[in-house]
Tab-separated table of C-alpha atoms and ligand atoms in Angstrom:
chain	number	residue	atom	x	y	z
A	1	UNK	CA	0.190	0.173	-0.156
A	2	UNK	CA	1.286	3.501	-0.605
A	3	UNK	CA	2.632	5.742	2.344
A	4	UNK	CA	-0.051	7.587	4.053
A	5	UNK	CA	1.104	10.775	4.672
A	6	UNK	CA	-1.510	11.926	6.788
A	7	UNK	CA	-1.138	9.108	9.024
A	8	UNK	CA	0.161	11.106	12.108
A	9	UNK	CA	-2.635	13.425	12.289
A	10	UNK	CA	-5.412	10.425	11.163
A	11	UNK	CA	-3.938	8.710	14.466
A	12	UNK	CA	-4.391	12.020	16.629
A	13	UNK	CA	-8.031	12.394	15.122
A	14	UNK	CA	-8.741	8.771	15.828
A	15	UNK	CA	-7.260	9.051	19.411
A	16	UNK	CA	-9.039	12.079	20.140
A	17	UNK	CA	-12.623	11.129	19.006
A	18	UNK	CA	-12.338	8.416	21.703
A	19	UNK	CA	-11.145	10.326	24.584
A	20	UNK	CA	-11.749	14.051	23.843
A	21	UNK	CA	-9.675	17.032	24.853
A	22	UNK	CA	-6.678	17.702	27.325
A	23	UNK	CA	-3.188	15.919	27.848
A	24	UNK	CA	-3.236	12.336	28.310
A	25	UNK	CA	-0.805	9.946	30.244
A	26	UNK	CA	0.023	6.429	28.781
A	27	UNK	CA	-1.326	4.476	32.116
A	28	UNK	CA	-2.517	6.149	35.186
A	29	UNK	CA	-3.431	4.399	38.166
A	30	UNK	CA	-6.808	4.518	39.905
A	31	UNK	CA	-7.816	4.799	43.452
A	32	UNK	CA	-11.692	5.042	43.882
A	33	UNK	CA	-11.895	1.792	45.956
A	34	UNK	CA	-10.924	0.958	49.912
A	35	UNK	CA	-7.461	2.378	49.113
A	36	UNK	CA	-7.445	4.765	52.082
A	37	UNK	CA	-9.629	2.742	54.340
A	38	UNK	CA	-7.118	0.015	54.210
A	39	UNK	CA	-4.049	2.494	54.488
A	40	UNK	CA	-5.480	3.719	57.622
A	41	UNK	CA	-5.787	0.438	59.215
A	42	UNK	CA	-2.221	-0.518	58.377
A	43	UNK	CA	-0.893	3.176	60.176
A	44	UNK	CA	-3.397	2.691	62.971
A	45	UNK	CA	-2.021	-0.761	63.682
A	46	UNK	CA	1.471	0.451	63.345
A	47	UNK	CA	1.599	-2.786	60.821
A	48	UNK	CA	3.512	-1.067	58.064
A	49	UNK	CA	6.108	-3.129	57.297
A	50	UNK	CA	6.859	-6.788	56.384
A	51	UNK	CA	4.455	-8.824	58.197
A	52	UNK	CA	0.511	-7.861	58.883
A	53	UNK	CA	-2.813	-9.111	57.577
A	54	UNK	CA	-2.987	-7.412	54.478
A	55	UNK	CA	0.190	-9.470	53.060
A	56	UNK	CA	-1.641	-13.056	53.554
A	57	UNK	CA	-5.209	-11.494	52.632
A	58	UNK	CA	-3.503	-10.018	49.377
A	59	UNK	CA	-1.674	-13.536	48.496
A	60	UNK	CA	-4.959	-15.578	49.171
A	61	UNK	CA	-6.950	-12.979	47.348
A	62	UNK	CA	-4.493	-13.252	44.191
A	63	UNK	CA	-4.684	-17.172	44.373
A	64	UNK	CA	-8.436	-16.803	44.202
A	65	UNK	CA	-8.375	-14.357	41.222
A	66	UNK	CA	-6.186	-16.115	39.426
A	67	UNK	CA	-7.169	-19.704	40.168
A	68	UNK	CA	-2.942	-20.608	41.359
A	69	UNK	CA	-2.514	-22.829	44.127
A	70	UNK	CA	-0.595	-20.331	45.865
A	71	UNK	CA	0.681	-16.990	45.547
A	72	UNK	CA	3.623	-15.327	47.527
A	73	UNK	CA	4.005	-11.477	47.514
A	74	UNK	CA	7.043	-10.123	46.854
A	75	UNK	CA	8.597	-6.464	46.419
A	76	UNK	CA	8.468	-6.464	42.685
A	77	UNK	CA	8.179	-8.366	39.448
A	78	UNK	CA	11.585	-8.425	38.639
A	79	UNK	CA	12.263	-10.041	42.093
A	80	UNK	CA	9.665	-12.690	41.212
A	81	UNK	CA	11.189	-13.234	37.947
A	82	UNK	CA	14.552	-13.801	39.904
A	83	UNK	CA	13.489	-16.306	42.520
A	84	UNK	CA	11.202	-17.829	40.189
A	85	UNK	CA	14.408	-18.846	37.849
A	86	UNK	CA	16.286	-19.780	40.977
A	87	UNK	CA	13.379	-22.318	42.153
A	88	UNK	CA	13.422	-23.474	38.682
A	89	UNK	CA	16.969	-24.569	38.760
A	90	UNK	CA	18.476	-22.194	36.731
A	91	UNK	CA	22.241	-21.980	37.999
A	92	UNK	CA	25.618	-19.966	37.173
A	93	UNK	CA	26.452	-20.828	33.494
A	94	UNK	CA	23.244	-21.862	32.520
A	95	UNK	CA	21.093	-20.386	29.413
A	96	UNK	CA	17.277	-19.065	29.624
A	97	UNK	CA	15.101	-18.696	26.511
A	98	UNK	CA	13.592	-15.226	26.599
A	99	UNK	CA	11.665	-13.238	23.974
A	100	UNK	CA	13.881	-10.580	22.157
A	101	UNK	CA	11.117	-8.301	22.622
A	102	UNK	CA	10.453	-8.001	26.195
A	103	UNK	CA	11.082	-5.440	28.943
A	104	UNK	CA	14.422	-5.252	30.452
A	105	UNK	CA	13.286	-7.047	33.699
A	106	UNK	CA	13.221	-10.526	32.085
A	107	UNK	CA	16.590	-10.626	31.086
A	108	UNK	CA	18.184	-9.355	34.152
A	109	UNK	CA	16.558	-11.538	36.321
A	110	UNK	CA	18.552	-14.303	34.157
A	111	UNK	CA	21.748	-12.581	35.159
A	112	UNK	CA	20.839	-12.243	38.980
A	113	UNK	CA	21.164	-16.196	38.693
A	114	UNK	CA	24.576	-15.995	36.845
A	115	UNK	CA	23.163	-17.186	33.658
A	116	UNK	CA	22.843	-15.875	30.018
A	117	UNK	CA	20.054	-15.011	28.161
A	118	UNK	CA	19.289	-16.500	24.731
A	119	UNK	CA	16.902	-14.615	22.913
A	120	UNK	CA	14.357	-16.007	20.363
A	121	UNK	CA	11.804	-14.411	17.954
A	122	UNK	CA	8.409	-13.566	18.222
A	123	UNK	CA	4.840	-14.289	16.453
A	124	UNK	CA	3.111	-11.662	14.972
A	125	UNK	CA	-0.498	-13.078	16.557
A	126	UNK	CA	0.372	-11.898	20.464
A	127	UNK	CA	3.863	-10.610	19.992
A	128	UNK	CA	5.370	-13.284	22.271
A	129	UNK	CA	7.422	-16.295	21.782
A	130	UNK	CA	6.543	-17.954	18.346
A	131	UNK	CA	6.451	-21.745	19.388
A	132	UNK	CA	6.888	-22.873	15.626
A	133	UNK	CA	10.048	-20.852	15.001
A	134	UNK	CA	11.367	-22.158	18.326
A	135	UNK	CA	10.995	-25.791	17.904
A	136	UNK	CA	12.680	-25.255	14.065
A	137	UNK	CA	15.507	-23.235	15.777
A	138	UNK	CA	15.581	-25.909	18.683
A	139	UNK	CA	15.769	-28.839	16.495
A	140	UNK	CA	18.859	-27.595	14.717
A	141	UNK	CA	20.524	-25.438	17.637
A	142	UNK	CA	20.428	-27.991	20.413
A	143	UNK	CA	21.090	-31.567	21.342
A	144	UNK	CA	19.792	-33.729	24.034
A	145	UNK	CA	22.655	-34.722	26.436
A	146	UNK	CA	21.885	-36.532	30.009
A	147	UNK	CA	18.438	-35.074	29.641
A	148	UNK	CA	19.329	-31.644	29.054
A	149	UNK	CA	19.111	-29.813	26.405
A	150	UNK	CA	22.533	-28.405	25.340
A	151	UNK	CA	22.959	-25.325	23.026
A	152	UNK	CA	25.531	-26.479	20.222
A	153	UNK	CA	26.556	-23.029	19.855
A	154	UNK	CA	27.789	-22.621	23.073
A	155	UNK	CA	27.959	-26.144	25.057
A	156	UNK	CA	25.729	-24.867	27.990
A	157	UNK	CA	22.687	-25.987	29.210
A	158	UNK	CA	19.516	-24.054	28.212
A	159	UNK	CA	17.746	-24.897	31.633
A	160	UNK	CA	14.399	-22.831	31.100
A	161	UNK	CA	12.234	-20.521	28.998
A	162	UNK	CA	10.316	-17.490	30.015
A	163	UNK	CA	7.732	-16.462	27.589
A	164	UNK	CA	6.058	-13.100	28.190
A	165	UNK	CA	2.270	-12.116	27.513
A	166	UNK	CA	2.830	-8.640	26.070
A	167	UNK	CA	0.741	-5.898	26.566
A	168	UNK	CA	-1.327	-8.406	28.085
A	169	UNK	CA	-2.049	-10.539	24.935
A	170	UNK	CA	-1.689	-14.273	25.924
A	171	UNK	CA	1.176	-15.777	24.052
A	172	UNK	CA	0.310	-18.959	22.441
A	173	UNK	CA	1.016	-20.941	25.769
A	174	UNK	CA	-0.153	-24.361	25.043
A	175	UNK	CA	2.333	-24.801	21.911
A	176	UNK	CA	5.236	-23.320	24.363
A	177	UNK	CA	4.376	-25.562	27.150
A	178	UNK	CA	4.958	-28.810	24.455
A	179	UNK	CA	8.232	-27.222	23.137
A	180	UNK	CA	9.615	-26.700	26.703
A	181	UNK	CA	8.390	-30.658	27.572
A	182	UNK	CA	9.888	-31.910	24.421
A	183	UNK	CA	13.460	-30.343	24.844
A	184	UNK	CA	13.164	-30.885	28.581
A	185	UNK	CA	13.199	-27.373	30.008
A	186	UNK	CA	11.394	-25.487	32.578
A	187	UNK	CA	8.728	-22.860	31.837
A	188	UNK	CA	8.215	-19.769	33.783
A	189	UNK	CA	5.838	-17.483	32.242
A	190	UNK	CA	6.437	-13.716	32.960
A	191	UNK	CA	2.961	-12.669	33.452
A	192	UNK	CA	3.895	-9.175	34.449
A	193	UNK	CA	1.394	-7.370	31.888
A	194	UNK	CA	-1.057	-10.160	31.947
A	195	UNK	CA	-3.433	-9.758	35.295
A	196	UNK	CA	-6.901	-10.531	34.217
A	197	UNK	CA	-5.754	-12.260	30.643
A	198	UNK	CA	-6.855	-15.806	30.220
A	199	UNK	CA	-6.206	-18.754	27.811
A	200	UNK	CA	-9.232	-21.218	27.316
A	201	UNK	CA	-10.445	-19.524	30.650
A	202	UNK	CA	-7.722	-20.244	32.507
A	203	UNK	CA	-5.436	-17.324	33.661
A	204	UNK	CA	-1.939	-16.747	32.461
A	205	UNK	CA	0.962	-17.221	34.642
A	206	UNK	CA	-0.700	-20.737	35.778
A	207	UNK	CA	0.141	-22.649	33.073
A	208	UNK	CA	4.209	-23.266	33.506
A	209	UNK	CA	5.959	-24.404	36.565
A	210	UNK	CA	5.684	-20.449	38.104
A	211	UNK	CA	4.382	-17.389	36.779
A	212	UNK	CA	5.063	-13.818	37.897
A	213	UNK	CA	3.132	-10.455	38.319
A	214	UNK	CA	4.190	-7.182	38.450
A	215	UNK	CA	2.258	-4.331	40.242
A	216	UNK	CA	4.218	-1.313	39.271
A	217	UNK	CA	2.531	2.077	39.143
A	218	UNK	CA	1.895	1.600	35.235
A	219	UNK	CA	0.537	-1.840	35.594
A	220	UNK	CA	-3.208	-2.978	35.383
A	221	UNK	CA	-3.447	-2.697	39.207
A	222	UNK	CA	-0.734	-1.289	41.606
A	223	UNK	CA	0.694	-1.671	44.807
A	224	UNK	CA	3.350	1.540	44.324
A	225	UNK	CA	5.571	-1.261	43.462
A	226	UNK	CA	5.341	-5.081	43.960
A	227	UNK	CA	5.187	-8.393	42.383
A	228	UNK	CA	3.756	-11.833	43.143
A	229	UNK	CA	4.798	-15.690	42.236
A	230	UNK	CA	2.034	-17.812	41.340
A	231	UNK	CA	2.565	-21.750	41.493
A	232	UNK	CA	0.258	-24.600	41.547
A	233	UNK	CA	3.082	-26.659	43.217
A	234	UNK	CA	2.491	-26.098	46.881
A	235	UNK	CA	5.873	-27.202	47.763
A	236	UNK	CA	7.561	-24.796	45.549
A	237	UNK	CA	5.141	-22.186	46.716
A	238	UNK	CA	6.548	-22.786	50.337
A	239	UNK	CA	10.136	-22.508	49.065
A	240	UNK	CA	8.932	-19.388	47.330
A	241	UNK	CA	7.882	-17.707	50.911
A	242	UNK	CA	10.702	-18.924	52.374
A	243	UNK	CA	13.823	-17.608	50.058
A	244	UNK	CA	11.686	-14.386	49.493
A	245	UNK	CA	11.641	-13.644	53.490
A	246	UNK	CA	15.480	-14.076	54.141
A	247	UNK	CA	15.175	-18.082	54.547
A	248	UNK	CA	14.567	-17.779	58.069
A	249	UNK	CA	13.152	-21.065	60.220
A	250	UNK	CA	10.198	-20.103	62.188
A	251	UNK	CA	11.101	-19.944	65.813
A	252	UNK	CA	10.014	-17.913	68.808
A	253	UNK	CA	13.108	-16.190	69.093
A	254	UNK	CA	15.960	-17.690	67.608
A	255	UNK	CA	17.562	-16.397	64.305
A	256	UNK	CA	18.353	-19.374	62.467
A	257	UNK	CA	18.309	-18.869	58.578
A	258	UNK	CA	19.222	-22.266	56.637
A	259	UNK	CA	20.519	-20.725	53.306
A	260	UNK	CA	21.416	-17.073	51.824
A	261	UNK	CA	17.649	-16.283	51.031
A	262	UNK	CA	16.554	-12.661	49.739
A	263	UNK	CA	14.747	-9.544	51.722
A	264	UNK	CA	11.695	-9.731	49.066
A	265	UNK	CA	8.892	-9.363	51.085
A	266	UNK	CA	6.267	-6.922	50.131
A	267	UNK	CA	5.187	-4.379	52.927
A	268	UNK	CA	1.913	-4.474	54.532
A	269	UNK	CA	1.409	-1.081	53.304
A	270	UNK	CA	1.789	-1.972	49.690
A	271	UNK	CA	-0.129	-4.992	50.506
A	272	UNK	CA	-3.051	-3.153	51.685
A	273	UNK	CA	-3.234	-0.931	48.257
A	274	UNK	CA	-3.103	-4.297	46.325
A	275	UNK	CA	-6.257	-5.627	48.355
A	276	UNK	CA	-7.990	-2.971	47.630
A	277	UNK	CA	-6.788	-2.483	43.874
A	278	UNK	CA	-7.627	-6.119	43.523
A	279	UNK	CA	-11.295	-5.192	44.429
A	280	UNK	CA	-11.843	-3.040	41.765
A	281	UNK	CA	-9.971	-5.298	39.129
A	282	UNK	CA	-13.208	-6.940	37.348
A	283	UNK	CA	-14.170	-3.233	36.882
A	284	UNK	CA	-10.698	-2.064	35.545
A	285	UNK	CA	-10.924	-4.705	33.037
A	286	UNK	CA	-14.405	-4.168	31.637
A	287	UNK	CA	-13.323	-0.557	31.196
A	288	UNK	CA	-10.297	-1.307	29.528
A	289	UNK	CA	-12.331	-3.370	27.122
A	290	UNK	CA	-14.966	-0.817	26.344
A	291	UNK	CA	-11.978	1.621	25.578
A	292	UNK	CA	-10.322	-1.016	23.023
A	293	UNK	CA	-13.801	-1.292	21.709
A	294	UNK	CA	-14.174	2.484	21.156
A	295	UNK	CA	-10.539	2.507	19.527
A	296	UNK	CA	-11.296	-0.167	17.368
A	297	UNK	CA	-14.552	1.566	15.908
A	298	UNK	CA	-11.846	4.898	15.861
A	299	UNK	CA	-9.287	3.223	14.042
A	300	UNK	CA	-11.183	0.975	11.545
A	301	UNK	CA	-11.206	3.578	8.857
A	302	UNK	CA	-7.330	4.913	9.388
A	303	UNK	CA	-5.396	3.760	6.229
A	304	UNK	CA	-2.050	2.151	7.180
A	305	UNK	CA	-2.227	0.872	10.768
A	306	UNK	CA	-4.148	-1.316	12.671
A	307	UNK	CA	-5.281	-1.629	16.585
A	308	UNK	CA	-4.269	-4.569	18.060
A	309	UNK	CA	-6.868	-7.539	18.631
A	310	UNK	CA	-6.739	-10.213	21.529
A	311	UNK	CA	-5.430	-13.453	20.085
A	312	UNK	CA	-8.391	-15.993	19.423
A	313	UNK	CA	-9.566	-18.444	21.975
A	314	UNK	CA	-7.599	-15.765	24.253
A	315	UNK	CA	-9.275	-13.185	26.676
A	316	UNK	CA	-6.699	-10.138	26.826
A	317	UNK	CA	-6.921	-7.658	29.787
A	318	UNK	CA	-5.807	-5.077	27.181
A	319	UNK	CA	-3.637	-3.704	29.469
A	320	UNK	CA	-1.890	-1.374	26.799
A	321	UNK	CA	-3.744	-0.228	23.724
A	322	UNK	CA	-1.241	-1.132	20.962
A	323	UNK	CA	-1.241	0.253	17.110
A	324	UNK	CA	0.437	-1.786	14.430
A	325	UNK	CA	1.942	0.309	11.611
A	326	UNK	CA	1.635	-1.522	8.092
A	327	UNK	CA	5.153	-2.310	6.810
A	328	UNK	CA	4.890	0.258	4.272
A	329	UNK	CA	4.506	2.667	6.946
A	330	UNK	CA	7.063	1.806	9.190
A	331	UNK	CA	9.282	4.537	8.319
A	332	UNK	CA	6.396	7.213	9.831
A	333	UNK	CA	6.742	5.664	13.206
A	334	UNK	CA	8.950	8.598	14.671
A	335	UNK	CA	6.714	11.140	12.822
A	336	UNK	CA	3.872	9.540	14.651
A	337	UNK	CA	5.234	9.375	17.944
A	338	UNK	CA	6.484	12.982	17.557
A	339	UNK	CA	3.035	14.562	16.421
A	340	UNK	CA	1.155	12.543	19.249
A	341	UNK	CA	3.174	13.869	21.907
A	342	UNK	CA	3.218	16.916	20.641
A	343	UNK	CA	-0.707	16.819	20.586
A	344	UNK	CA	-0.535	16.160	24.262
A	345	UNK	CA	-1.373	12.287	23.628
A	346	UNK	CA	1.631	10.176	25.407
A	347	UNK	CA	2.495	7.560	23.164
A	348	UNK	CA	5.464	5.212	23.392
A	349	UNK	CA	7.366	2.618	20.960
A	350	UNK	CA	8.109	-0.819	21.884
A	351	UNK	CA	11.410	-1.645	23.847
A	352	UNK	CA	14.343	-1.942	22.285
A	353	UNK	CA	15.212	-5.349	21.296
A	354	UNK	CA	17.460	-6.763	24.010
A	355	UNK	CA	20.053	-7.748	21.692
A	356	UNK	CA	20.635	-4.106	20.866
A	357	UNK	CA	21.596	-3.230	24.537
A	358	UNK	CA	25.367	-3.120	25.245
A	359	UNK	CA	25.307	-5.667	28.006
A	360	UNK	CA	23.359	-8.116	26.068
A	361	UNK	CA	24.708	-7.466	22.627
A	362	UNK	CA	26.894	-10.779	22.776
A	363	UNK	CA	24.141	-13.177	24.160
A	364	UNK	CA	23.246	-15.927	22.049
A	365	UNK	CA	20.163	-15.505	19.995
A	366	UNK	CA	18.144	-16.942	17.305
A	367	UNK	CA	17.195	-15.585	13.949
A	368	UNK	CA	14.906	-12.670	15.250
A	369	UNK	CA	13.024	-11.183	11.647
A	370	UNK	CA	9.591	-10.701	13.543
A	371	UNK	CA	10.865	-9.193	16.345
A	372	UNK	CA	12.836	-6.827	14.332
A	373	UNK	CA	9.713	-5.618	11.857
A	374	UNK	CA	7.730	-5.537	15.252
A	375	UNK	CA	10.123	-2.987	16.631
A	376	UNK	CA	9.703	-0.800	14.213
A	377	UNK	CA	5.886	-0.575	13.991
A	378	UNK	CA	4.603	-1.018	17.361
A	379	UNK	CA	3.030	2.226	19.367
A	380	UNK	CA	1.390	2.260	22.872
A	381	UNK	CA	-1.536	4.637	22.701
A	382	UNK	CA	-3.251	5.898	26.153
A	383	UNK	CA	-4.770	3.126	28.014
A	384	UNK	CA	-5.951	4.119	31.270
A	385	UNK	CA	-8.634	2.126	32.807
A	386	UNK	CA	-10.389	5.519	33.718
A	387	UNK	CA	-9.919	7.572	30.504
A	388	UNK	CA	-14.073	6.897	29.069
A	389	UNK	CA	-15.066	7.895	32.388
A	390	UNK	CA	-13.136	11.485	32.098
A	391	UNK	CA	-14.096	11.829	28.738
A	392	UNK	CA	-16.903	13.627	27.559
B	401	PLP	C1	6.639	-4.862	34.561
B	401	PLP	C2	7.396	-5.791	34.157
B	401	PLP	C3	8.045	-6.431	34.905
B	401	PLP	C4	8.467	-6.462	36.420
B	401	PLP	O1	8.956	-5.146	36.764
B	401	PLP	P1	8.954	-4.356	38.090
B	401	PLP	O2	8.982	-3.071	37.812
B	401	PLP	O3	9.911	-5.097	38.675
B	401	PLP	O4	7.709	-4.723	38.692
B	401	PLP	C5	8.637	-7.612	34.186
B	401	PLP	N1	8.472	-8.052	32.933
B	401	PLP	C6	7.650	-7.231	32.029
B	401	PLP	C7	7.430	-7.465	30.953
B	401	PLP	C8	7.003	-5.945	32.524
B	401	PLP	O5	6.379	-5.148	31.766
């Protein structure tokens, strides 16, 4: 198709037709529930720190909402990934498969385990790891030795894969689980962006050995900072709680720690915020879906770009609304970013591929044709769940 030279203006018009006037952030938190009540309860009780009833309640509320047997609350999503990888057996000298198209936390958590990220390509349906390309790649790039998947290029064990549900859209998790099984590696889901997203009715983050969530300020619900580990393995859940709470053995007064643990506990104050936010999650999700539908109508007639829709069979939380420029319009991405931001509409490109960052430029990687194409074409547009309630 020809270049649509009005594309930046067309996009501003389409967004404005949905959200009205005024400057707009990419994603703002919303505190319309019991936040003040629960925070006051924390202060009045003096339990503001690492123990308190809201931590226990937040963990059980999260388990109930996601259907996971156990949820362990931690300080942030990166810490959740770090501990999940440790518990999956990732050790110094291992490799871990990750999408090149992800937020930096996924890759950093691998390095915290003294392992090396190994980047793989994305599919254009969910923007997450491409199970078909991955199976092909592993068939030629690895061999099985002593029940371990060994990278032919580096001789190292590929211990695990960490698919990520990009912008809340579920990746093809069943196909990836089959690849993980066939190539003898663990699967940890980075579900930081996909709270509320399901595949065949089952919550993302509950398919793999463990899943991780984030409650950073820009996520669908926030605890200020926070994260969680989900698992259906109660023994692993117990290990996660132990390792994230300094590995202290319970005792009335003795300080005995049985391994080098982490102080990754979520403070009670943050958990109180989380409990209040979780109560509102169903309404946030409904509002996000309504916003998606309004954008979809507005963008139907704009040439050269499409609004991203949840994959078939999946239910997305629509965390960040996303535009995908046609290949023929990719060279207008920066113009779109400039014109929209100049118009007071906060838009952002997708992350730079991990392999472009200096610390990961020498990491092993598969061919990345789709990730490289998506990197030039994805743009997130204002997505706050409260947008329509403030629009005229
Ligand atoms: C937000 C996010 C995380 C975790 O981030 P924290 O700020 O540490 O909570 C991890 N992975 C992805 C893909 C994310 O978007």
